[in-house]
Short mmCIF file of C-alpha atoms and ligand atoms in Angstrom, two decimals:
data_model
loop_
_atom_site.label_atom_id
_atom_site.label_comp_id
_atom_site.label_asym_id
_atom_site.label_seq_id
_atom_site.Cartn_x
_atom_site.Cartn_y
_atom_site.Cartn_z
CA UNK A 1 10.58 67.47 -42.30
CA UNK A 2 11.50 64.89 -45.34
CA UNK A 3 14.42 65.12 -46.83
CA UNK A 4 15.00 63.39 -50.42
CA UNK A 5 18.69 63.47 -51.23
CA UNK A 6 20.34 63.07 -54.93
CA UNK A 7 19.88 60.18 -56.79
CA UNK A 8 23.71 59.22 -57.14
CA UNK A 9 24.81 60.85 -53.30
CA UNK A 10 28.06 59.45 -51.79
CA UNK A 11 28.69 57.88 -48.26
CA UNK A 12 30.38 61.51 -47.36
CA UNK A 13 27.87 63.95 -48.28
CA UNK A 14 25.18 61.64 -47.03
CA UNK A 15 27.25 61.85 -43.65
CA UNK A 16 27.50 65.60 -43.98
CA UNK A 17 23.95 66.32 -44.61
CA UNK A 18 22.77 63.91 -41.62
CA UNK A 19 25.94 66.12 -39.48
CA UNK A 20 23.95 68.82 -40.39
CA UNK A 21 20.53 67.87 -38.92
CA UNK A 22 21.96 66.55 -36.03
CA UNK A 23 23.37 70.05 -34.82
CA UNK A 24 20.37 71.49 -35.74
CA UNK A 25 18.54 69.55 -33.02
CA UNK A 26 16.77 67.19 -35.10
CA UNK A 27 16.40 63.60 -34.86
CA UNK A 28 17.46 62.01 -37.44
CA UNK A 29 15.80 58.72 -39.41
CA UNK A 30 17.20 56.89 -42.46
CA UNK A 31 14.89 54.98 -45.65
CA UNK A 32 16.56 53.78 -48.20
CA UNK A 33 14.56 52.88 -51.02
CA UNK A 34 15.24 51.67 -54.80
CA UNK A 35 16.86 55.04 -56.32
CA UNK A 36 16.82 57.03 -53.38
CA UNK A 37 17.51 57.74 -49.79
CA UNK A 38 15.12 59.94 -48.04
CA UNK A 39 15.47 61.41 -44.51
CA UNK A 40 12.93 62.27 -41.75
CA UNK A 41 14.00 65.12 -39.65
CA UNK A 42 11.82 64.69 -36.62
CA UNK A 43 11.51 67.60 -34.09
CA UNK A 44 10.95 70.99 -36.55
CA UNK A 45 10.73 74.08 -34.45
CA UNK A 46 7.86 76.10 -35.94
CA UNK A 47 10.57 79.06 -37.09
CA UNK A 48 13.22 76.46 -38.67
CA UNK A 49 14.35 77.75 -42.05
CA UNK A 50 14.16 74.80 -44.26
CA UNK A 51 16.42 76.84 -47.39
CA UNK A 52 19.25 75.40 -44.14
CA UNK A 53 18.92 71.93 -45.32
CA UNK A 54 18.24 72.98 -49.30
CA UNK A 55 21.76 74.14 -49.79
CA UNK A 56 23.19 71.53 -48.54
CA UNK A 57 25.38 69.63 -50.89
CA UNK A 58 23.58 66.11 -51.81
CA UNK A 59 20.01 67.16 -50.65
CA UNK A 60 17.71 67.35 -53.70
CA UNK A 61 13.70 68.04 -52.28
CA UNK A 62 12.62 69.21 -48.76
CA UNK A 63 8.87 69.80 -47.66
CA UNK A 64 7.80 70.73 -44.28
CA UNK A 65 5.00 68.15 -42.72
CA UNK A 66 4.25 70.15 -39.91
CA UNK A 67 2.57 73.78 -40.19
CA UNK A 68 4.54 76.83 -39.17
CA UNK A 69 1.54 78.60 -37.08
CA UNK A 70 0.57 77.04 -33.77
CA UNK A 71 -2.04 78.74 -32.30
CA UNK A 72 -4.40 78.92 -35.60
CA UNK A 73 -4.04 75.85 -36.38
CA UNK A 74 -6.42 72.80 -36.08
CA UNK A 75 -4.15 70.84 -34.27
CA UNK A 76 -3.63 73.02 -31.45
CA UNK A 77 -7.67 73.79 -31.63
CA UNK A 78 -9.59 70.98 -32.98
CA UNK A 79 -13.34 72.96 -31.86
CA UNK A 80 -14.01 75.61 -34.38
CA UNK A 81 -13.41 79.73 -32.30
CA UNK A 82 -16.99 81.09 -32.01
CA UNK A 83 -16.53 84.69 -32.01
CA UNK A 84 -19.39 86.18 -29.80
CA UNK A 85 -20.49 90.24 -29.09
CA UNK A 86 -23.72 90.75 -27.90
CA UNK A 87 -26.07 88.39 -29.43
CA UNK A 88 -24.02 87.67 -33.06
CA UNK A 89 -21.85 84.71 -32.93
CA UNK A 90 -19.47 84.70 -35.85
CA UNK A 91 -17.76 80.93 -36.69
CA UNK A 92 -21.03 79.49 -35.56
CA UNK A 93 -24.14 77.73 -37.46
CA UNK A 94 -25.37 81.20 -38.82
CA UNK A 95 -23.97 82.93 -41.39
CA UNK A 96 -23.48 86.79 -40.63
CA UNK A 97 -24.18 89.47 -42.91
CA UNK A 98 -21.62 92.32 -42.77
CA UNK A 99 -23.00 95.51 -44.96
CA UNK A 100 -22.28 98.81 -45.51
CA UNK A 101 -20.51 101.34 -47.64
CA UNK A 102 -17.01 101.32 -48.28
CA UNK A 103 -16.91 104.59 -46.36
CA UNK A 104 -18.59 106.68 -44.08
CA UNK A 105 -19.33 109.94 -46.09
CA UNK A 106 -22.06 112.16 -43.87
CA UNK A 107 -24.99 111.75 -41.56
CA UNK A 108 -27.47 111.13 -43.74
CA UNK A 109 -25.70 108.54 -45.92
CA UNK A 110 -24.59 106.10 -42.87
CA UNK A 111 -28.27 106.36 -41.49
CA UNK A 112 -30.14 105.32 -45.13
CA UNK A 113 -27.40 102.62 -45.68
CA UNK A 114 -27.72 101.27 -42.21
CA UNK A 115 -31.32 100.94 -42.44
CA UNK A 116 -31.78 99.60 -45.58
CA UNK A 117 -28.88 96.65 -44.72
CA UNK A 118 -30.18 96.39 -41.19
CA UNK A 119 -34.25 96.03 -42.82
CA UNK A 120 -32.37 93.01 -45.26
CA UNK A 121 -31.00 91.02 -42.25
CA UNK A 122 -27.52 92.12 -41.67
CA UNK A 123 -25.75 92.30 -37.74
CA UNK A 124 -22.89 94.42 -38.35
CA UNK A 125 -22.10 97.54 -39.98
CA UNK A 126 -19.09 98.29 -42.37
CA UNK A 127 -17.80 101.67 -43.34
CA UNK A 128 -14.81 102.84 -43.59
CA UNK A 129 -13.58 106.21 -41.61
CA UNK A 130 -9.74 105.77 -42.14
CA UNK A 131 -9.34 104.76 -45.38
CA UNK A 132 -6.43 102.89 -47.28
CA UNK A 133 -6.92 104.84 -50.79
CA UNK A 134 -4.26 103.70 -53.84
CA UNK A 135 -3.62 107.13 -54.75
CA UNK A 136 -2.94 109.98 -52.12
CA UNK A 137 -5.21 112.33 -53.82
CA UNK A 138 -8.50 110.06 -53.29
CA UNK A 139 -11.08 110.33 -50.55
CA UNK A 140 -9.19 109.74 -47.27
CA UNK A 141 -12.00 109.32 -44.89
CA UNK A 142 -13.83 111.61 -42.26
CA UNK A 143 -11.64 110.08 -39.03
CA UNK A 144 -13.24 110.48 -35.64
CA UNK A 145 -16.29 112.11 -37.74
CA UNK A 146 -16.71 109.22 -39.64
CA UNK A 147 -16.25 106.84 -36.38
CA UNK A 148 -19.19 109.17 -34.65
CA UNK A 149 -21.55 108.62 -37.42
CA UNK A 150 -21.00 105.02 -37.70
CA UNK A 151 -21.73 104.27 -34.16
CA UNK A 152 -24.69 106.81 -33.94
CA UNK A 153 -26.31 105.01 -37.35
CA UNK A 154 -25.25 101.32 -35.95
CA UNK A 155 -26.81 101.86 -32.25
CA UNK A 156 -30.03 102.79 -34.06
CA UNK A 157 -30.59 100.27 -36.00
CA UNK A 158 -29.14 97.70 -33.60
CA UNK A 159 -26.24 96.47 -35.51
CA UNK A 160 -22.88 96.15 -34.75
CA UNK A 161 -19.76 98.15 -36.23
CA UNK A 162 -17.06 97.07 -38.32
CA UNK A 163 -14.32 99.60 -39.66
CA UNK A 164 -10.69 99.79 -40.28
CA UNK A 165 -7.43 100.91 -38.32
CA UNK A 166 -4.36 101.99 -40.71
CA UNK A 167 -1.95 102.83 -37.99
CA UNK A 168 -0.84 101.67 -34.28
CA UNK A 169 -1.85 105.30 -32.86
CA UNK A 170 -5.51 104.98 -34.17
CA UNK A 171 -6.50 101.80 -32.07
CA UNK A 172 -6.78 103.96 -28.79
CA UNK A 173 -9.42 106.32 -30.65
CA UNK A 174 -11.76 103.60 -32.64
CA UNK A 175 -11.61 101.01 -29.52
CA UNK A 176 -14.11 104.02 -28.54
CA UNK A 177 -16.50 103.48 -31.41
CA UNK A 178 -16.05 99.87 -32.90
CA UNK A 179 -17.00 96.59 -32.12
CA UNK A 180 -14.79 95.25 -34.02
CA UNK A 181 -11.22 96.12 -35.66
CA UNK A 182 -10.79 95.36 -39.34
CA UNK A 183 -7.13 94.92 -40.84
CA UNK A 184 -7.04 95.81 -44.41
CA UNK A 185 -5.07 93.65 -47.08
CA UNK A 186 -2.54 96.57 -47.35
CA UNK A 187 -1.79 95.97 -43.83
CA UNK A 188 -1.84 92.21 -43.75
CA UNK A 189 2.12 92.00 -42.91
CA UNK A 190 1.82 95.15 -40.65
CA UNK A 191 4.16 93.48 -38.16
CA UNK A 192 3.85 96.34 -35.43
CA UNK A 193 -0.23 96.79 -36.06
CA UNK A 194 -1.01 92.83 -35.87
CA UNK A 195 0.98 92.82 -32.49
CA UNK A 196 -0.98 95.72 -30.57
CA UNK A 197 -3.85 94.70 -32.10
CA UNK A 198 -2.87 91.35 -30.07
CA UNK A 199 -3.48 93.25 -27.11
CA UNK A 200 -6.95 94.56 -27.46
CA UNK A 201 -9.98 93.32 -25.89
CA UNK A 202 -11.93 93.28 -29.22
CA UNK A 203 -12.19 90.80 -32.29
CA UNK A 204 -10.61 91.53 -35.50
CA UNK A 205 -10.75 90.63 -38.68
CA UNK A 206 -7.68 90.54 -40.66
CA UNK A 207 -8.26 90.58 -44.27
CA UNK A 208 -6.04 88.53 -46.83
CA UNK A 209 -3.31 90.49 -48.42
CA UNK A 210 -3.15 91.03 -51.90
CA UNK A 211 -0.22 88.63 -52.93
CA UNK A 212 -0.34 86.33 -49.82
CA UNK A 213 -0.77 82.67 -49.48
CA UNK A 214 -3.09 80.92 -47.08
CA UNK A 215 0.10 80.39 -45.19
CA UNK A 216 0.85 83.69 -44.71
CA UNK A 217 -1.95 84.83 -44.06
CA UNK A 218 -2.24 82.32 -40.88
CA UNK A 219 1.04 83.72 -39.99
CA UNK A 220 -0.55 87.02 -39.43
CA UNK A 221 -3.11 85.74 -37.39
CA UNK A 222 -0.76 83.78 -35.73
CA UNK A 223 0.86 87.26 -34.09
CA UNK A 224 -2.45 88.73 -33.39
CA UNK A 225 -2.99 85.59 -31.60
CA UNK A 226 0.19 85.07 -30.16
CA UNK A 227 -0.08 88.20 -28.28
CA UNK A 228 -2.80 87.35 -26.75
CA UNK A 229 -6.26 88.00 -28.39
CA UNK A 230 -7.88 85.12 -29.42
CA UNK A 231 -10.87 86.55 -31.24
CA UNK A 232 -9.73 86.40 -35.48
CA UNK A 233 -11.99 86.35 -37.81
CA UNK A 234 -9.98 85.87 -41.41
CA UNK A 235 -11.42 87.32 -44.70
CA UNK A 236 -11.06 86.81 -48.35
CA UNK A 237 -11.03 89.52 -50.32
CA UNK A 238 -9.51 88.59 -53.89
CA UNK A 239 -5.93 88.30 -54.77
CA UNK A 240 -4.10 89.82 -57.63
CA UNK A 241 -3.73 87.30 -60.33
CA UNK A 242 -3.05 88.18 -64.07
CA UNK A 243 -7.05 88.32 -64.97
CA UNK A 244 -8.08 91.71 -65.50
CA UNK A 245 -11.87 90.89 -65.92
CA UNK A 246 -12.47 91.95 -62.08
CA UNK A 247 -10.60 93.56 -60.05
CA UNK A 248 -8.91 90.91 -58.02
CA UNK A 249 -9.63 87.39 -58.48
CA UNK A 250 -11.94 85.73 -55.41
CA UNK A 251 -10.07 82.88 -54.33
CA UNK A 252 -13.09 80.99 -52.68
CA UNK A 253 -11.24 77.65 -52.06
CA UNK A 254 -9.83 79.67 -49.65
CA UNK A 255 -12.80 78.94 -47.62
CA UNK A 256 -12.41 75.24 -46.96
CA UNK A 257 -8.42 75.40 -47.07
CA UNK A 258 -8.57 77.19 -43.96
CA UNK A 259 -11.88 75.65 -42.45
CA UNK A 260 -9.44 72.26 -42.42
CA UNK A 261 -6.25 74.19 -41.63
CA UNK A 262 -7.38 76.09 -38.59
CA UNK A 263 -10.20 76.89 -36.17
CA UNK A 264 -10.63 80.57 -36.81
CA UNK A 265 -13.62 81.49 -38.45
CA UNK A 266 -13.87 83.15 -42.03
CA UNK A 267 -15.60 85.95 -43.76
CA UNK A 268 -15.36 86.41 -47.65
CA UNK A 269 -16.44 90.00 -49.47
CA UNK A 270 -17.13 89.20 -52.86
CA UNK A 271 -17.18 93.48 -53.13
CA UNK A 272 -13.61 93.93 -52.95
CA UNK A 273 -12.94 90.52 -54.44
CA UNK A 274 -14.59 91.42 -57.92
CA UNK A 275 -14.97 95.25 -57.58
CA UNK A 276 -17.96 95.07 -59.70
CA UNK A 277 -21.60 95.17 -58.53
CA UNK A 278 -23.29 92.62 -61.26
CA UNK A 279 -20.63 90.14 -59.73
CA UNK A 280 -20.90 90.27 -56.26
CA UNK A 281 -24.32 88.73 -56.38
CA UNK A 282 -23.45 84.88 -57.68
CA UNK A 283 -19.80 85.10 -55.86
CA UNK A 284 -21.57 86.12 -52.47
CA UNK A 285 -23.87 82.72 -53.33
CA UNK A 286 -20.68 80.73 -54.33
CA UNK A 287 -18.95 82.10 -50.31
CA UNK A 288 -21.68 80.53 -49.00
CA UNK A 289 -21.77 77.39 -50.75
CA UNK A 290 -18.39 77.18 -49.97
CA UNK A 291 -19.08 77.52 -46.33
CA UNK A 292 -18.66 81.20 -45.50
CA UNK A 293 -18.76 82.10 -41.81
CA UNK A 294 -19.81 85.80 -42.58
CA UNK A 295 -20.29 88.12 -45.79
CA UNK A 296 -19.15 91.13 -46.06
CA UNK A 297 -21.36 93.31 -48.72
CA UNK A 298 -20.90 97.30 -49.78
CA UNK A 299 -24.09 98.88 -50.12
CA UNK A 300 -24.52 102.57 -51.37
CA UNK A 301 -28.23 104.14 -51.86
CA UNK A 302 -26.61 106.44 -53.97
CA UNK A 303 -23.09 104.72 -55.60
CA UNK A 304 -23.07 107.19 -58.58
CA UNK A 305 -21.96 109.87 -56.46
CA UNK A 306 -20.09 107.39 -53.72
CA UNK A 307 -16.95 109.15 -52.54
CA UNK A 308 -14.99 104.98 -53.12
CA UNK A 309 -15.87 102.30 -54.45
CA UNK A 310 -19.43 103.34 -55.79
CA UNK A 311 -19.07 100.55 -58.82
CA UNK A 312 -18.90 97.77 -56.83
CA UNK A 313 -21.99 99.01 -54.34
CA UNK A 314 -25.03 97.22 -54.25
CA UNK A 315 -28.36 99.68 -54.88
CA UNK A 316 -30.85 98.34 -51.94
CA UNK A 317 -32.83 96.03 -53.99
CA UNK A 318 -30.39 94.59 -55.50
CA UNK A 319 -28.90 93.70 -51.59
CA UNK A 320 -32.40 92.74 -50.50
CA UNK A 321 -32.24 89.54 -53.57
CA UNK A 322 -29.05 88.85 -52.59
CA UNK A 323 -29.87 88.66 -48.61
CA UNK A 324 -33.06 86.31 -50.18
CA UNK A 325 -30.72 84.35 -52.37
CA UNK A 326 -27.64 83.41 -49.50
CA UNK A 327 -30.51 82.56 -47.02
CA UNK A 328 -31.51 79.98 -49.49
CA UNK A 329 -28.34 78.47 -50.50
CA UNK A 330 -27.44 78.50 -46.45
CA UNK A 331 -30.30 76.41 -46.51
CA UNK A 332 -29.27 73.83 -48.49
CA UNK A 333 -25.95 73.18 -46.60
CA UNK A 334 -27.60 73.39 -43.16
CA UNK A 335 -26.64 76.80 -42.17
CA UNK A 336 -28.95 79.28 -41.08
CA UNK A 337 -28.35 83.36 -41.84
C1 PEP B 401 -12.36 97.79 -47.17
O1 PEP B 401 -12.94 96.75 -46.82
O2 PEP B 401 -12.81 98.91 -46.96
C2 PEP B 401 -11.07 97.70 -47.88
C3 PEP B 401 -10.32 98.77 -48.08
O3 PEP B 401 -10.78 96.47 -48.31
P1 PEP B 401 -9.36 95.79 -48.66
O4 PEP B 401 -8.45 96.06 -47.50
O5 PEP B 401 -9.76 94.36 -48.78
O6 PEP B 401 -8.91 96.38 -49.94
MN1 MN B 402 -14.28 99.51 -50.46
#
């Protein structure tokens, strides 16, 4: 931690301040320079609250140098987590396709959308049988239904499944069905839900809340780590800026930010991240330029009469170019898909 103190600080405050850091178990080292005196706290414990040293009289700037996760970062990890079920590695040289609707409606809808996205190239199902709806009176999702169909339509087309738990008391029922457990921005900071889902024996992929930094969203992985499963995969979904042109705005330099920050590997879903279809298409080329680990893509057959999210579904052709066009630019940058 540096500490720059007040330009015109007297020999007692200065005393106070370094008092100060002293109890708090740091070790501390003096520079004095032209017009001001700066401080290195050495010895930060990952949970210090730096506002400690901020109100302290005499003590003008102070910026953490070390970062507060541990276990996600690249400094604990330097070799990037490969993320491996069955024969998909996620975090890897290949770039996985994720695709799907937004949610699983009925029997015939999962099995056209899984094989049209499954024909195009992509490992892993989405869909969505617990759903996080804004309003209360929207489309909740079909539950264990939903969770039945998804698996049936995955195992026949050979892909993998993807789909999200809401609450602690659902992970017991779609550990059944999933391969893997997505965390919806809504539940980024789900305190209680990141911890048990630190217990499972499956990946997860925790999705970037709506208002959170890069920082805390590495926090969150950091207790889904902490407790013990190591398999995160992060994704970027958008945040809410003051642009109303899409629906979120896709914050791809979130992609290298935490390729340098930490090991884990990351997803981006230019579908949620613009929430319209005739965007999704150039962002999902930008992810990969950027240096995407995955995609994740809703697809709809039908997204006229899609129960969520039908605007921002791509029709099958439209996810066939784009499956054409990532391949290309993954190319380019030495990636495969
Ligand atoms: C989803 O992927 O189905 C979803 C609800 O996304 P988000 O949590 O990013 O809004
Ligand atoms: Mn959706």
């Amino acid at each position: 931690m540096v500490i720059v103190l007040d330009k015109n600080i007297d020999e007692k405050k200065l005393e106070n301040v370094i008092k100060h850091l002293e109890d708090f178990g740091f070790a501390v080292h003096k520079s004095t320079g032209i017009q001001q005196i700066v401080l290195g706290a050495i010895g930060v414990k990952p949970d210090f609250d730096i506002r400690k040293v901020k109100i302290l009289d005499g003590v003008s700037e102070v910026y953490r140098i070390t970062e507060p996760f541990k276990l996600a970062s690249r400094t604990f990890q330097k070799e990037d987590t490969i993320i491996k079920i069955k024969d998909v590695e996620i975090g890897g040289n290949k770039v996985v396709m994720i695709a799907g609707p937004c949610s699983v409606e009925n029997e015939k809808q999962i099995f056209t959308i899984a094989s049209i996205v499954a024909k195009a190239g992509a490992k892993i199902l989405r869909g969505g049988a617990f759903k996080p709806r804004t309003s209360p009176y929207s489309f909740q999702g079909l539950g264990e239904e939903g969770l039945k169909l998804l698996r049936a339509a995955a195992d026949k087309f050979n892909l993998l499944v993807i789909t999200e738990v809401m609450e602690v008391n659902q992970i017991e029922l779609i550990y059944k069905y999933t391969d893997i457990f997505q965390i919806g921005a809504r539940n980024m900071q789900n305190f209680s839900l990141l911890k048990e889902l630190g217990k499972v024996t499956k990946p997860v992929m925790l999705k970037r809340g709506l208002a959170a930094t890069v920082e805390d969203w590495l926090m969150s992985a950091e207790y889904i780590l902490s407790n013990g499963n190591r398999e995160v995969l992060l994704c970027e979904r958008g945040i809410r800026t003051f642009e109303t042109y899409t629906r979120n705005t896709f914050d791809l330099s979130a992609i290298p930010v935490v390729h340098k920050r930490s090991h884990l590997p990351i997803a981006a879903d230019p579908s949620h991240a613009t929430g319209l279809r005739d965007k999704v298409l150039p962002m999902a080329r930008a992810a990969v330029a950027a240096g995407t680990d995955a995609l994740m893509i809703e697809v709809h057959h039908d997204p006229e009469h899609a129960l969520s999210d039908g605007p921002q579904a791509l029709l099958p052709d439209q996810f066939e170019e784009l499956m054409k066009q990532v391949k290309l630019i993954a190319e380019v940058i030495g990636r495969k898909m």
